[in-house]
Coordinates of C-alpha atoms and ligand atoms in Angstrom, one line a residue:
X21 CA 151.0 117.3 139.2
X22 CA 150.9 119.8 142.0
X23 CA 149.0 118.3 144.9
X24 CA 146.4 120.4 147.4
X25 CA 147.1 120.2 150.8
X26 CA 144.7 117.9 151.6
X27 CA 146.3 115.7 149.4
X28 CA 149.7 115.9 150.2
X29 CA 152.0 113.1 151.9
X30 CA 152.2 113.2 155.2
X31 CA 155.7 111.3 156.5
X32 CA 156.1 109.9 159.6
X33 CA 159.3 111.9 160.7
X34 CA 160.2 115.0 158.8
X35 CA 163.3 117.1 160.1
X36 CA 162.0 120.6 161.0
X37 CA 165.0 123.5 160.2
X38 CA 164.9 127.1 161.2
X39 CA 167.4 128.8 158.5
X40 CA 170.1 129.1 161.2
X41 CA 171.6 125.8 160.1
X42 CA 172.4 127.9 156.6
X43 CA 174.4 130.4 158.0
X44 CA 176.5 127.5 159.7
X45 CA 177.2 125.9 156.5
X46 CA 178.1 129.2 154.8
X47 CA 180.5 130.2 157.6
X48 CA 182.4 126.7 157.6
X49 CA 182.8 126.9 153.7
X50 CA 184.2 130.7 153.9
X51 CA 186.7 129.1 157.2
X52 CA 187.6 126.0 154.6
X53 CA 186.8 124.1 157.5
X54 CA 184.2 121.3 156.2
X55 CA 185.9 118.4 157.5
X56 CA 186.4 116.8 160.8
X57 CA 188.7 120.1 161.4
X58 CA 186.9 123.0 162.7
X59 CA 185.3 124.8 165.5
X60 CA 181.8 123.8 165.0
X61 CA 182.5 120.8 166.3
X62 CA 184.0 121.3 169.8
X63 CA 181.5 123.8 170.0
X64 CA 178.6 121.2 169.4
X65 CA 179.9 119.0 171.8
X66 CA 180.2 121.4 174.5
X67 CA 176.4 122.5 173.7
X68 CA 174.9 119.0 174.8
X69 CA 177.1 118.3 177.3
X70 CA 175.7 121.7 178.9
X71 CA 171.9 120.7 177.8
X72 CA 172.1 116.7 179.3
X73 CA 174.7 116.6 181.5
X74 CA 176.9 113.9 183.0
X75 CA 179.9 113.4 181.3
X76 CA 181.4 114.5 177.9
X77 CA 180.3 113.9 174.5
X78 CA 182.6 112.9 171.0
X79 CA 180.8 114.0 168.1
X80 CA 180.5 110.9 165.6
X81 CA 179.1 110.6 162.0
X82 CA 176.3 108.4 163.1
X83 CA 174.8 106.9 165.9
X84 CA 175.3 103.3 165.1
X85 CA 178.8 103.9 164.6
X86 CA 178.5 105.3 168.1
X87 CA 177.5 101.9 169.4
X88 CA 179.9 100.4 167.6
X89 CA 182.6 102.5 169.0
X90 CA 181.3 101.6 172.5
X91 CA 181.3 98.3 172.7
X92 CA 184.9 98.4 171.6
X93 CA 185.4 100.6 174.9
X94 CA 183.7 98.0 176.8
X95 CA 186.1 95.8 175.9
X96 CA 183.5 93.8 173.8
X97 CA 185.5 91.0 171.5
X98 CA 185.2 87.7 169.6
X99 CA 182.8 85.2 171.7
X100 CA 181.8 87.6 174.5
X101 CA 178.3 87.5 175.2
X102 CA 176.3 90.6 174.5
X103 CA 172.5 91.1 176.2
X104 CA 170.3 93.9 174.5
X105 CA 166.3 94.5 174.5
X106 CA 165.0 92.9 171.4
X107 CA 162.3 95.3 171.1
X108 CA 164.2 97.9 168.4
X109 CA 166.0 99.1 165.8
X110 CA 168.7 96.5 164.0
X111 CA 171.3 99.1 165.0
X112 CA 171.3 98.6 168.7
X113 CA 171.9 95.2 168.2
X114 CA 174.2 95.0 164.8
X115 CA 177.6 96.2 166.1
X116 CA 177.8 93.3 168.3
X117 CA 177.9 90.8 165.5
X118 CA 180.7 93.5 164.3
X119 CA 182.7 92.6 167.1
X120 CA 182.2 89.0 166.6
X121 CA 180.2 88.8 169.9
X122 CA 177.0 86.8 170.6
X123 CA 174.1 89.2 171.1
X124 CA 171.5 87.7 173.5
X125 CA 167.9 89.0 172.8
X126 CA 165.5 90.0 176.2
X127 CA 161.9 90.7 176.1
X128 CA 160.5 94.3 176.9
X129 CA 157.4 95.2 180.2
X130 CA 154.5 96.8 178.8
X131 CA 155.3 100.2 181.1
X132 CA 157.6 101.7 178.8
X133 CA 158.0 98.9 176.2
X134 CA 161.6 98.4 176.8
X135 CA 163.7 95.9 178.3
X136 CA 162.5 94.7 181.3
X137 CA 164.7 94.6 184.3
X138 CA 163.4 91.0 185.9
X139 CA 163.8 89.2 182.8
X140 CA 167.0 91.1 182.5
X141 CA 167.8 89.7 185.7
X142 CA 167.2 86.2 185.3
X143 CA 169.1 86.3 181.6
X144 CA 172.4 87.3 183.6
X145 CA 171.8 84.4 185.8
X146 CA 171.4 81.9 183.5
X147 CA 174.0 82.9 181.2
X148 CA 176.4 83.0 184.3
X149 CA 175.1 79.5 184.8
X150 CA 175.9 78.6 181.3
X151 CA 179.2 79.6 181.9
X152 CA 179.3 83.2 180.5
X153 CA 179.2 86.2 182.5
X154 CA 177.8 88.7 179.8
X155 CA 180.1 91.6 178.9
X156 CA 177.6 94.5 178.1
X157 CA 174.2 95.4 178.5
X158 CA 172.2 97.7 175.4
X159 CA 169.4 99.3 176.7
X160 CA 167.2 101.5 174.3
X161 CA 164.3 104.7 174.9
X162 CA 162.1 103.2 172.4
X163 CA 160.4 106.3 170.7
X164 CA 162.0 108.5 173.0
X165 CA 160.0 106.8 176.3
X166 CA 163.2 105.9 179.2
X167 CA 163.7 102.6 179.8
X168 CA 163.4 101.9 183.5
X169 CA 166.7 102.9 184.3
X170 CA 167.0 102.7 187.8
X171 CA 165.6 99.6 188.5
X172 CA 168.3 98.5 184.8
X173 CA 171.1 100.2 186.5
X174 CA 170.4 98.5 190.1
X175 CA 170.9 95.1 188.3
X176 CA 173.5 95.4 186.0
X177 CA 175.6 96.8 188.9
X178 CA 174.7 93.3 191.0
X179 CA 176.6 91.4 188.4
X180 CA 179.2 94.7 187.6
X181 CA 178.1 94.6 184.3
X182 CA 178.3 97.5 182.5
X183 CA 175.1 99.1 180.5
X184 CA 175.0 101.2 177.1
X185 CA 172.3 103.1 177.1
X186 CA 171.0 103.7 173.4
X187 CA 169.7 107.2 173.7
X188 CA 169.4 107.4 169.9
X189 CA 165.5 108.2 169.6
X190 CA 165.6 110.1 173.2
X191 CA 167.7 113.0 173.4
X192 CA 165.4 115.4 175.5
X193 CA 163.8 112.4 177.6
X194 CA 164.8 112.4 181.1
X195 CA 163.7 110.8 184.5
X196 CA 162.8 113.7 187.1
X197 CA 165.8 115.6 186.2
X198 CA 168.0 113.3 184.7
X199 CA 168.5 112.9 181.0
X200 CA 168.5 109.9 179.0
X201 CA 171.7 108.7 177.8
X202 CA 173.4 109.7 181.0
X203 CA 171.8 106.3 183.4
X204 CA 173.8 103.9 181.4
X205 CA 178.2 103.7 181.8
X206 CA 177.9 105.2 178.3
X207 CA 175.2 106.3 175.8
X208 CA 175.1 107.3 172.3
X209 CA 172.6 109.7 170.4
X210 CA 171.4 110.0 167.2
X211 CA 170.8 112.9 164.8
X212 CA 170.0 111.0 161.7
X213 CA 167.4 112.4 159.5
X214 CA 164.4 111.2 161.0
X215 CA 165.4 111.7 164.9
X216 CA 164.2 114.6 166.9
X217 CA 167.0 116.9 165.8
X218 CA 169.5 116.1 162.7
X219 CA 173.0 116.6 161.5
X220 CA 172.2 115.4 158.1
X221 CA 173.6 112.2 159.7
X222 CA 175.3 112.0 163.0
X223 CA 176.0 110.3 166.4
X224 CA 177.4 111.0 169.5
X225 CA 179.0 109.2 172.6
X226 CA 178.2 110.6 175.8
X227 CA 180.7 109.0 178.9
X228 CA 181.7 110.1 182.4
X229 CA 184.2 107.8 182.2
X230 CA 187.5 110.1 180.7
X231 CA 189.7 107.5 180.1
X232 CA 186.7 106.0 177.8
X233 CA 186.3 109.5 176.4
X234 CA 189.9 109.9 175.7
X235 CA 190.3 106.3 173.4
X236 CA 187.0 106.8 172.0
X237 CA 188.2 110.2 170.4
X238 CA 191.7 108.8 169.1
X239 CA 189.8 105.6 168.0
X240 CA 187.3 107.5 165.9
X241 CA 189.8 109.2 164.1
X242 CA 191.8 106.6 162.7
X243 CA 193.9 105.6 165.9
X244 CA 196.9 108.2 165.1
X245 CA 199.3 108.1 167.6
X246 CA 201.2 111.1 168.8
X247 CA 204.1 111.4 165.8
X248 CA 205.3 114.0 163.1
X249 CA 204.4 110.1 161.0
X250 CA 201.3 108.2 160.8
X251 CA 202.1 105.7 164.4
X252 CA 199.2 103.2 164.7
X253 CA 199.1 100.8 168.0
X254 CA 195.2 100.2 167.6
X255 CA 193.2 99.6 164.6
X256 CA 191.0 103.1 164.2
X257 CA 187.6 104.0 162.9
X258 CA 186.8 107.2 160.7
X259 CA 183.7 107.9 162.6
X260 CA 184.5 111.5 163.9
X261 CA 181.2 113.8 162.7
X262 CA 182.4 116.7 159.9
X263 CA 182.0 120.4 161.1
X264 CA 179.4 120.7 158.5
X265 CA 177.0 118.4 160.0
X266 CA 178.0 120.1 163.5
X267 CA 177.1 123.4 162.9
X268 CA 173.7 122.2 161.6
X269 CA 173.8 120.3 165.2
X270 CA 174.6 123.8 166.7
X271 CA 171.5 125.6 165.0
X272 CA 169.3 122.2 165.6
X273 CA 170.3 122.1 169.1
X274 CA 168.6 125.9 169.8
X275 CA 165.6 124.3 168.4
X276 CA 165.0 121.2 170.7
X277 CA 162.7 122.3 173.4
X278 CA 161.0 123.7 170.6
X279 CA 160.9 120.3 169.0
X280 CA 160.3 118.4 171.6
X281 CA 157.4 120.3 172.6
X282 CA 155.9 119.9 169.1
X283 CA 156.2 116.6 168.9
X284 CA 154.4 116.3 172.3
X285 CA 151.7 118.4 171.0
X286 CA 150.9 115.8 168.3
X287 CA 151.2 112.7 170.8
X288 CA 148.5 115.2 173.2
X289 CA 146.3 115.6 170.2
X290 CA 146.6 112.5 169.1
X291 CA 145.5 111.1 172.1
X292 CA 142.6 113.8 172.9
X293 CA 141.1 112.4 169.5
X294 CA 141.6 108.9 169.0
X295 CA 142.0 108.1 172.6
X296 CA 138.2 106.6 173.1
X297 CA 137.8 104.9 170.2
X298 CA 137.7 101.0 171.5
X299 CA 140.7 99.1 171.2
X300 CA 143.3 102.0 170.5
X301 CA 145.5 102.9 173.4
X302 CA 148.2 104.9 174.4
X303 CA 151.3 104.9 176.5
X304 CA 151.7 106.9 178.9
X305 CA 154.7 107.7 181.1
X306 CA 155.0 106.9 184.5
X307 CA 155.6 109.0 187.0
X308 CA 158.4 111.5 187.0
X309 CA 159.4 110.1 182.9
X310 CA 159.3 112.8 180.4
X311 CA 159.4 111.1 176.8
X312 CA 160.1 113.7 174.2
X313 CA 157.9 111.6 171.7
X314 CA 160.1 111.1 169.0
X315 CA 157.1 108.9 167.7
X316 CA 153.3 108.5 169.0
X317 CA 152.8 105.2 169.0
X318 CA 149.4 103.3 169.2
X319 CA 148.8 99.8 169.6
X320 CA 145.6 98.8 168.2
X321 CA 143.1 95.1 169.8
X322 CA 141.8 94.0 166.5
X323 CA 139.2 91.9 168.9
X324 CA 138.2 95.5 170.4
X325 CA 138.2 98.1 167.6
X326 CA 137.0 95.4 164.7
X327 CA 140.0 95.9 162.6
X328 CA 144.0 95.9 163.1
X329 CA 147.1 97.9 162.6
X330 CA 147.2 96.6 159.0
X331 CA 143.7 97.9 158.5
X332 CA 144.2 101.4 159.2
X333 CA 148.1 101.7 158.2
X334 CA 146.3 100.8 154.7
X335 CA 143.3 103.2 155.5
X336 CA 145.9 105.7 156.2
X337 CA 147.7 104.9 153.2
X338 CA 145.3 105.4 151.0
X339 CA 145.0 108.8 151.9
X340 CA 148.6 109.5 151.4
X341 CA 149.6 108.9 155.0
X342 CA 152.5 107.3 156.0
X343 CA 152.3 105.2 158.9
X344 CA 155.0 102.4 160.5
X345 CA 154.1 99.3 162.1
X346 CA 156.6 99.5 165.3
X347 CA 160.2 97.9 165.3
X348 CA 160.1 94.1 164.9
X349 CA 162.0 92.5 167.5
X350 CA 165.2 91.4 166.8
X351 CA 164.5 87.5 168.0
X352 CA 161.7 87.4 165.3
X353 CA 164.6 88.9 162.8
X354 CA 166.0 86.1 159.9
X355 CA 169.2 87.3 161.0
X356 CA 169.0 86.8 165.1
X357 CA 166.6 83.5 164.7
X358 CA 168.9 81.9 166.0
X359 CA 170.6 84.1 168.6
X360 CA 169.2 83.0 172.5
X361 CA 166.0 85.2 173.5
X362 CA 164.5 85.4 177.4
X363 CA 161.2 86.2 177.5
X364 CA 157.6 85.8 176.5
X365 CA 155.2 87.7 174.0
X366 CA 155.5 90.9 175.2
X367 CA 157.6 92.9 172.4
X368 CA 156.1 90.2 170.0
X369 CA 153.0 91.6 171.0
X370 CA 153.4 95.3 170.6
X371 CA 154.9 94.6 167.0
X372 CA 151.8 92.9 166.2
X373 CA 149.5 95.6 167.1
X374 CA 151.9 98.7 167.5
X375 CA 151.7 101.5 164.6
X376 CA 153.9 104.7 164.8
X377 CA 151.7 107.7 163.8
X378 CA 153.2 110.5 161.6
X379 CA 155.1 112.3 164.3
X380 CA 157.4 115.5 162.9
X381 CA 157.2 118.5 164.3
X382 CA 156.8 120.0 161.4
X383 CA 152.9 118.5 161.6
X384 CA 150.1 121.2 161.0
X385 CA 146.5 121.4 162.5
X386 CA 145.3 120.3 159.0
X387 CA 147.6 117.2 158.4
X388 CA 147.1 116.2 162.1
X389 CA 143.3 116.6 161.7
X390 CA 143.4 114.5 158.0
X391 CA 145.4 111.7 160.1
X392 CA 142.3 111.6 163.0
X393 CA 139.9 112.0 159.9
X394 CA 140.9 108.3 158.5
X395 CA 140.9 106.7 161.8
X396 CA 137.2 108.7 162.4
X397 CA 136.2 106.9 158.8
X398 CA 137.6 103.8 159.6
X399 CA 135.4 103.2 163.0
X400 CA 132.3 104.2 160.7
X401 CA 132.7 102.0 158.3
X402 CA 133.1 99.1 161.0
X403 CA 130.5 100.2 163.4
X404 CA 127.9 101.6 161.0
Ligands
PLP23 C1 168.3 105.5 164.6 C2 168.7 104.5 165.6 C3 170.0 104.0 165.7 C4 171.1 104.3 164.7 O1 171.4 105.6 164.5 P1 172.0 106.1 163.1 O2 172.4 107.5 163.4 O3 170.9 106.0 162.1 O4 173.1 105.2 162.7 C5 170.3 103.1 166.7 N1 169.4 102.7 167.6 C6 168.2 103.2 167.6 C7 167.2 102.7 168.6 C8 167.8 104.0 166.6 O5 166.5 104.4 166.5

């Protein structure tokens, strides 16, 4: 069965391609260069390094093999402590159990909804108390909003900690001129499917730091030391990112202002439509943040509006709409129940009322306006 257009799903992130990425792939298979060989690839990395700035970038095959990858430059091992925002995706947090290291969960401020730098603050200090001085610090730009990285920054390097700034849902984010991923000693991106732009599947680091570049390179490609023979001294990682997947990077990359602006165009819209109804806000960003809006995000006061984020994620679903409550935070996670957690309700809070609206650029006037339509039908039905 063929469904109208007023019936058709509407997903929450869709990747958006402009036909470029085509010609990539055709031109790598006539070179014979589809694997991690191949120019694409240097020519990917040297794109973003010229669109963010602030150190170079290794091209991996995804983003949580990115973290991975930089913990193990931070020199994170078996027992070390690890602290990272709770608020997220099980990916920032997963590579530290990897490593065999004890990931300690933070709560997020409402500002931005990441982690917040107080609590961050009196974590250290009680670890240190405990014993422990904690090796690392993961930050995340949940749904592309910055973290508060200067005030982050300011206390990690008190304590000479050093921070990895999970950049994955915020490439195209920046405070005043500065990009995310760039705050933290290293970051990593994502270009998985759903992200703002894709390789198919892909990652990247991004470090100032060249001796950190340098291992993170020979690491990713299975730790070959220099030999006419295969010399290992370090166990490797096959993480490098195939030229395939980089030259759809290279024709994505042309398209991310382009993205970016479409994706803030639905979060505007959003907001112009559904903005007054009672009990659903927004987030804004504070001064001088730019948040590319990888998702628009609502949270939703059930005693406000009359009905919750269940409510309408099923009122949406019903009309083929597919809408996500927002990450649950890793403390409330079976696997991290019983990894240590500072904080109060604040992320617990935002997962309880927190949906994440369909957000692709790819979004039409009609499928934006069908989305505003349920929420419009919704509020009748509980204030007729
Ligand atoms: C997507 C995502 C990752 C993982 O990236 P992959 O490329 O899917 O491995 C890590 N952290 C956050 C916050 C993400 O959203």
């Amino acid at each position: 069965m063929v469904l109208s257009p007023s019936h058709r799903r509407i997903l929450l992130s869709n990747p958006e391609f402009d036909g470029k990425e085509l010609r990539f792939i055709h031109e790598a298979f006539e070179l014979g260069h589809i694997a991690t060989m191949g120019s694409f690839i240097t020519e990917f990395e040297a794109r973003l390094e010229e669109r963010v700035g602030g150190g170079s970038i290794i091209a991996l095959n995804s983003g949580t093999s990115a973290i991975h990858l930089a913990l193990l430059l931070l020199g994170v091992g078996k027992e070390d402590e690890v602290i990272c925002q709770t608020l997220t995706f099980a990916a920032s947090a997963n590579p530290i159990v990897y490593l065999g290291a004890q990931p300690i969960f933070v709560d997020s401020e409402k500002e931005t909804w990441n982690i917040c730098p107080n609590l961050l603050e009196e974590t250290i200090l009680d670890r240190i108390s405990r014993g422990k001085l904690p090796k690392a610090i993961i930050t995340v730009n949940l749904f592309g909003m910055p973290a508060k990285m200067t005030e982050l920054m300011e206390v990690a390097n008190r304590y000479g900690i050093p921070v990895l700034e999970d950049a994955a849902e915020s490439l195209g984010s920046r405070i005043n001129k500065q990009y995310c991923g760039t705050f933290g000693d290293i970051g990593i991106y994502s270009f998985n499917g759903n992200k703002v732009i894709t390789t198919g599947g892909g990652g990247a680091i991004i470090t100032s730091n060249v001796k950190w570049s340098k291992k993170a390179r020979h690491l990713a490609t299975q730790a070959k030391d220099n030999y006419p023979h295969y010399e290992h001294s370090s166990i490797g990682y096959n993480y490098k990112m195939n030229n395939l997947a980089a030259g759809i990077g290279l024709a994505q990359l042309d398209c991310l202002d382009v993205l970016i602006r479409k994706r803030r165009n639905n979060f505007n819209t959003y907001k112009a439509e559904l903005g007054n109804l009672p009990g659903i806000s927004f987030l804004s960003e504070p001064d001088g943040y730019f948040s590319n809006r990888w998702l628009t995000t609502i949270m939703v006061d059930e005693a406000e509006s009359g009905y919750g984020k269940e409510a309408l994620r099923l009122a949406l679903e019903d009309n083929n709409i597919e809408s996500r409550p927002v990450w649950k935070p890793m403390h409330l996670q079976p696997i991290y129940s019983s990894a240590p957690y500072y904080g109060g309700h604040t992320a617990g809070q935002i997962f309880e009322r927190g949906l994440c609206l369909p957000s692709s650029s790819t979004l039409t006037k009609e499928e934006v306006d069908r989305v505003i339509g349920c929420f419009h039908k919704q509020y009748e039905k509980v204030y007729r």
